Coordinates of C-alpha atoms in Angstrom, one line a residue:
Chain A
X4 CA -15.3 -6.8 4.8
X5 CA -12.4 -6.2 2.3
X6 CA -12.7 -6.1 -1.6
X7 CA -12.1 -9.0 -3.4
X8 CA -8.8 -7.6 -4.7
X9 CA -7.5 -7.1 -1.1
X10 CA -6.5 -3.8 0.5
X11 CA -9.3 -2.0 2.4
X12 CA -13.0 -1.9 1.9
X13 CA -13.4 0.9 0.1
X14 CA -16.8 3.3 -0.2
X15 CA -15.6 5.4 -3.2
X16 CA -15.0 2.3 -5.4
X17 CA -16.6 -0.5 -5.9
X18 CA -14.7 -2.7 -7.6
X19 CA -16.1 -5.2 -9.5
X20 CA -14.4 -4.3 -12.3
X21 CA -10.9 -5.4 -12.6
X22 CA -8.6 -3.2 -10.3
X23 CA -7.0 -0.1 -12.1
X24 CA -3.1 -0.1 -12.5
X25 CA -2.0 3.0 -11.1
X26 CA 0.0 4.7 -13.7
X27 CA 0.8 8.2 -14.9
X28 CA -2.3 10.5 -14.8
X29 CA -2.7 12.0 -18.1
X30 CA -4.9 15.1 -18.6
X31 CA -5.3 17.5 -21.0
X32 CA -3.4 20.4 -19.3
X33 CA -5.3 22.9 -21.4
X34 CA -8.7 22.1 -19.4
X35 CA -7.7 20.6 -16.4
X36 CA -8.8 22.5 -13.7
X37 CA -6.8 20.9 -11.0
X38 CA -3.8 21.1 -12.8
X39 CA -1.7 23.3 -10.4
X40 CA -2.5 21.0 -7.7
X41 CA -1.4 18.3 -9.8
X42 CA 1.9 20.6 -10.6
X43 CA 2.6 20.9 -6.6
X44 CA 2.2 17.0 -6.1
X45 CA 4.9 16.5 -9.1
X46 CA 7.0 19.0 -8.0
X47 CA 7.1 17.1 -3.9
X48 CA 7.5 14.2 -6.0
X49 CA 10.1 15.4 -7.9
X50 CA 12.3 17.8 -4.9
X51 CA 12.2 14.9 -2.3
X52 CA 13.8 11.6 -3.5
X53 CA 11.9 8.0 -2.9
X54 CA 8.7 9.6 -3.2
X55 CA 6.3 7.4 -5.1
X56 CA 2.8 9.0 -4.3
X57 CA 1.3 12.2 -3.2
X58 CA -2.6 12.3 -2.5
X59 CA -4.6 15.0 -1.4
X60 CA -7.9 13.5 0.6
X61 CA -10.5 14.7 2.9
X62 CA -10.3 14.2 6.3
X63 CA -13.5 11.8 5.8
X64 CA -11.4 9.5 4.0
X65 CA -12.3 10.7 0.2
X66 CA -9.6 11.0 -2.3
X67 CA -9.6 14.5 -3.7
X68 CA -6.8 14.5 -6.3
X69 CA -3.8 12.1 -6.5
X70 CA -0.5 11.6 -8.5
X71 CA 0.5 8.6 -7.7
X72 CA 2.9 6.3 -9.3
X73 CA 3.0 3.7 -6.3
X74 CA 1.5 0.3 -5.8
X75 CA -1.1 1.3 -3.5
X76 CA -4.9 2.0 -4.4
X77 CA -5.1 5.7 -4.0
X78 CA -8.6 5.3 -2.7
X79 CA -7.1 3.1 0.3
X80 CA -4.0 5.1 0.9
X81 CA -6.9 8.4 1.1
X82 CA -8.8 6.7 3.7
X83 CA -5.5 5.5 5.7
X84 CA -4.4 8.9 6.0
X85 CA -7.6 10.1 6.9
X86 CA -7.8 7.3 9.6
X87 CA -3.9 7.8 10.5
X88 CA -5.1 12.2 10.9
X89 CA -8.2 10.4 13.2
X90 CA -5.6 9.1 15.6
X91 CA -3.6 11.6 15.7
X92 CA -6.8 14.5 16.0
X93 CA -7.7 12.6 19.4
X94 CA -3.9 12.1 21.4
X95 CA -3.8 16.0 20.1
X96 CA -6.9 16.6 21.9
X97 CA -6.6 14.0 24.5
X98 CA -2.9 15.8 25.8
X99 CA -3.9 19.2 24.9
X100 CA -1.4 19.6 22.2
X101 CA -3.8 21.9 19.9
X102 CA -4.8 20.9 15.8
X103 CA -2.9 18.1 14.4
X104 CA -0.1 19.0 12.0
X105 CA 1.3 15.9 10.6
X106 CA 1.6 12.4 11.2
X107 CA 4.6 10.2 9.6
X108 CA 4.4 6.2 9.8
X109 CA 7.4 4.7 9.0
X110 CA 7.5 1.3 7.9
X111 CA 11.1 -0.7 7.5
X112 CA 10.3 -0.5 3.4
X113 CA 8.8 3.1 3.4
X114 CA 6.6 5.4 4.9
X115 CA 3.5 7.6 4.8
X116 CA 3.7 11.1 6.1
X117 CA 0.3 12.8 6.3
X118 CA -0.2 16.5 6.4
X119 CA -3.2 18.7 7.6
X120 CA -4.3 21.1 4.7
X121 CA -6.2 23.8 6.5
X122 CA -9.3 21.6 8.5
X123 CA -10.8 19.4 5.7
X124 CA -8.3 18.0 3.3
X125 CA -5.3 16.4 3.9
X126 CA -1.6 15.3 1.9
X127 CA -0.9 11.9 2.3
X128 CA 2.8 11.0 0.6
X129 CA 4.0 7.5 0.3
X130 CA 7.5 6.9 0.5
X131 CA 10.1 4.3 -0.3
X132 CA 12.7 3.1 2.2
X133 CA 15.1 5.7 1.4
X134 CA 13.4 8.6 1.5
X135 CA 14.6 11.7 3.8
X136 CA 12.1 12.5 6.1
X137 CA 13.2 15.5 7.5
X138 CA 13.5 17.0 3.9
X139 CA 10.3 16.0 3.1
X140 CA 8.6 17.7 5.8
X141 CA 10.6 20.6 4.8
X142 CA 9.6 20.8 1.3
X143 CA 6.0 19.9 2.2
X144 CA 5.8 22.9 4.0
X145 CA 5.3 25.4 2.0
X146 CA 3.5 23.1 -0.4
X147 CA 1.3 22.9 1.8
X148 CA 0.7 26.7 2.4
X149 CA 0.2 26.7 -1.8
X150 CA -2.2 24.0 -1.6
X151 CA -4.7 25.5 1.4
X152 CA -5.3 28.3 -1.0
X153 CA -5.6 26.7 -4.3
X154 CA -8.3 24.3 -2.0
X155 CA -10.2 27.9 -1.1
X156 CA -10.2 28.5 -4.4
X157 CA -10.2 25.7 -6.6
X158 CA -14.0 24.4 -8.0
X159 CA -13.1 21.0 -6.8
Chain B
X13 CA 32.0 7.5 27.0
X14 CA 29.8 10.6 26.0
X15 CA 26.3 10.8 25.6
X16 CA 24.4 12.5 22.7
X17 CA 24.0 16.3 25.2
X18 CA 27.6 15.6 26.2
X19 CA 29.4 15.2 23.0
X20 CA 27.3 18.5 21.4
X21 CA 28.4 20.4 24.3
X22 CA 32.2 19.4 24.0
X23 CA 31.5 20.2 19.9
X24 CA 30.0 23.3 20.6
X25 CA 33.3 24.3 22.8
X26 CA 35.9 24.1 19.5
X27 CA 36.8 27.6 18.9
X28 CA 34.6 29.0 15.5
X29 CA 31.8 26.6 16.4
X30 CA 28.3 27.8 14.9
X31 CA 26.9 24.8 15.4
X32 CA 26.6 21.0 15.7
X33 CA 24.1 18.0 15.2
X34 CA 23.6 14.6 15.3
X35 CA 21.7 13.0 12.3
X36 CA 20.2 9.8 11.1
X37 CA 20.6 9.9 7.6
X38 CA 18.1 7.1 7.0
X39 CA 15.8 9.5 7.7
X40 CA 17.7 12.5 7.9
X41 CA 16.2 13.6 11.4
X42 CA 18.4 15.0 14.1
X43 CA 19.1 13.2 17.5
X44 CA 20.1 16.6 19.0
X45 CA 21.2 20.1 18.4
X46 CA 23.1 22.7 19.3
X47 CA 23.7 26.0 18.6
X48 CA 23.0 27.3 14.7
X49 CA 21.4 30.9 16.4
X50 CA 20.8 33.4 13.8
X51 CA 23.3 31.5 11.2
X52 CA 21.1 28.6 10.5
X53 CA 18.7 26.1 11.1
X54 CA 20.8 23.0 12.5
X55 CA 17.1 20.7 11.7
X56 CA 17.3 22.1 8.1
X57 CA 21.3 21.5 7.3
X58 CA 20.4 18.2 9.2
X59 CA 17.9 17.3 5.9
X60 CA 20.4 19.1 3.7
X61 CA 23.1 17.3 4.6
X62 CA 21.9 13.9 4.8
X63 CA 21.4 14.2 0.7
X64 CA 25.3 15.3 0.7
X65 CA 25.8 12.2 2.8
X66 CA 24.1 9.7 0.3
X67 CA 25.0 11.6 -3.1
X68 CA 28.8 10.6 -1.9
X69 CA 28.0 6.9 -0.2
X70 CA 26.4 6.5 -4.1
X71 CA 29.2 7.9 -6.0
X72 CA 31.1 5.1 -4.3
X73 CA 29.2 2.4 -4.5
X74 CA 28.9 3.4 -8.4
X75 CA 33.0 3.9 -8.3
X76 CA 32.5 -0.1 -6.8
X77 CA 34.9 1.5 -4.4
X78 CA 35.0 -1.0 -1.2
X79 CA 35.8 1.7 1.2
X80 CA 34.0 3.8 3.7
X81 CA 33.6 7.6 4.4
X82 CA 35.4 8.9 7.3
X83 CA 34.5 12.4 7.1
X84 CA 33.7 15.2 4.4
X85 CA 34.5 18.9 4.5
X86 CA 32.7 21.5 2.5
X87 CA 34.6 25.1 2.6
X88 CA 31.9 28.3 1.9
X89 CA 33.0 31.7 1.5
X90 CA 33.0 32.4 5.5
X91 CA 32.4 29.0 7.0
X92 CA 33.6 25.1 7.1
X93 CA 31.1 22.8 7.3
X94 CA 32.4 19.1 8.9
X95 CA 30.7 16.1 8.1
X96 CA 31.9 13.0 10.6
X97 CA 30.2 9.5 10.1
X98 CA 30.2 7.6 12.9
X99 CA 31.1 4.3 13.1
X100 CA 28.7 1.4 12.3
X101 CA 27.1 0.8 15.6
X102 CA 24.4 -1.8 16.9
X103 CA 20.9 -1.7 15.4
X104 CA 22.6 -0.7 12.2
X105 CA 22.1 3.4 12.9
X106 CA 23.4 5.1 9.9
X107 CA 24.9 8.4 11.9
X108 CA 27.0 11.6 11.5
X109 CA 27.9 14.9 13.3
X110 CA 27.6 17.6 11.1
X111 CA 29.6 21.1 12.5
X112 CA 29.5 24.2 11.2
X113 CA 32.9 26.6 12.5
X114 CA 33.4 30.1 11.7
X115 CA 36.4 30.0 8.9
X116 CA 38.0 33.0 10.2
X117 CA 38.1 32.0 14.0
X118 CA 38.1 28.4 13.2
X119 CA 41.6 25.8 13.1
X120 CA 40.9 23.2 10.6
X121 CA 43.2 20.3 12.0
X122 CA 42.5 21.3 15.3
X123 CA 38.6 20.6 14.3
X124 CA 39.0 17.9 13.1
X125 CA 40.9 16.4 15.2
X126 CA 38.9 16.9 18.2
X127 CA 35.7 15.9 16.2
X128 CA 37.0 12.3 15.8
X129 CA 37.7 12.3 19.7
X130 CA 34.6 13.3 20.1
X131 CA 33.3 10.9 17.6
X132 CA 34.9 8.1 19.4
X133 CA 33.6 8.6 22.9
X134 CA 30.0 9.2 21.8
X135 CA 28.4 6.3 22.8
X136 CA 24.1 6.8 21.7

């Protein structure tokens, strides 16, 4: 079953409204709780050039928090990663390789690399064609150190 | 002609060398390694360097220069760092050997010179 607006079926959001254009997120910085997780997905954005999204799902497929600028439905590109960390959870296991890390997918007009925060949650970043790989897994490292223990303790 | 563990090695021998990679700067991943110990990541001057690599193919695009880059040198304090594109190949690979050399031990020319040679025979 897919929505009626194409993409993936999607649990989160029904859409029988018409589809949301992904834009800028705007919040009020003052009361925003989430804003320093928002503040490390600009700042990947910002360090690694082509980057058009960063989202921050569950490994159930949920979208947690996103800043994304892209074309995608964050709610899809949430339950791709979590699929695309599915995969990858299993050949770890299947070939003993211990807990997944990260997964990239690289398409010939982009990619999406998706990183293990701690066991639940999850970075999925969308990329554009030209965007350095390797630098991006280097800069998501340590954002990814920042995020596991905002996620501890962050009221989600 | 060299392959990929071949042409490292050979790099690896000029006198100075810290160490030596072979990038893809479409993705900025390495196709191998060498050397680096102590001094530097060779994955993370890899990433580093790939940026270097675009920031000047942009300047000349934006220059509307119709020429290509042969190679790029970058003097530190204490080191010389040798960028050498390779030559467009099949399966349009966008490549270059990236060397690191001591600048105190190190010949320049000499460098250079044997990186093209070594450039020339690798064959990936």
């Amino acid at each position: 079953m897919t929505s009626p607006h194409g993409g993936l079926p999607s649990r989160l959001a029904p859409r029988h409204a018409a589809p949301q254009a992904a834009g800028p997120v705007r919040f009020d910085p003052a009361t925003d709780p989430r804003r320093p997780l928002r503040l490390e997905l600009a700042g990947l954005r910002h360090q690694v050039v082509g980057v058009t999204g960063c989202i921050i799902a569950g490994v159930d497929g949920l979208l947690i928090l996103h800043d994304s600028r892209s074309a995608g439905e964050p709610h899809d590109v949430a339950a791709m990663a979590a699929a695309a960390h599915g995969i990858s959870r299993t050949c770890g296991g299947a070939l003993a390789q211990g807990e997944f890390q990260e997964v990239t997918i690289r398409n010939r007009q982009g990619c999406l690399a998706v990183y293990g925060i701690g066991d639940l949650a999850l970075l999925a970043v969308v990329g554009d064609g030209t965007v350095n790989i390797a630098r991006l897994h280097l800069e998501a490292r340590p954002v990814l150190a920042r995020l596991a223990t905002m996620l501890d303790v962050t009221q989600l | 002609m060299a392959n990929i563990e071949t042409a490292l090695k050979e790099a690896m021998t000029l006198e100075g060398a810290i160490g030596v990679a072979l990038v893809d700067y479409t993705s900025g991943l390495t196709l191998g390694y060498l050397g680096g110990d102590g001094v530097m990541d060779m994955t993370v001057a890899a990433a580093g360097n790939t940026d270097v690599v675009r920031a000047k193919m942009r300047a000349l695009e934006l220059l509307g220069l119709q020429d290509g880059i042969e190679d790029i040198l970058i003097t530190l304090d204490s080191q010389y760092h040798l960028i050498r594109l390779l030559r467009a190949r099949r399966g349009g690979d966008a490549l270059f050997l990236y060397l690191a050399l001591n600048k105190s031990r190190a010949n320049l020319g000499l460098a250079r010179h044997q990186l093209r040679k070594i450039e020339a025979e690798l064959d990936v």
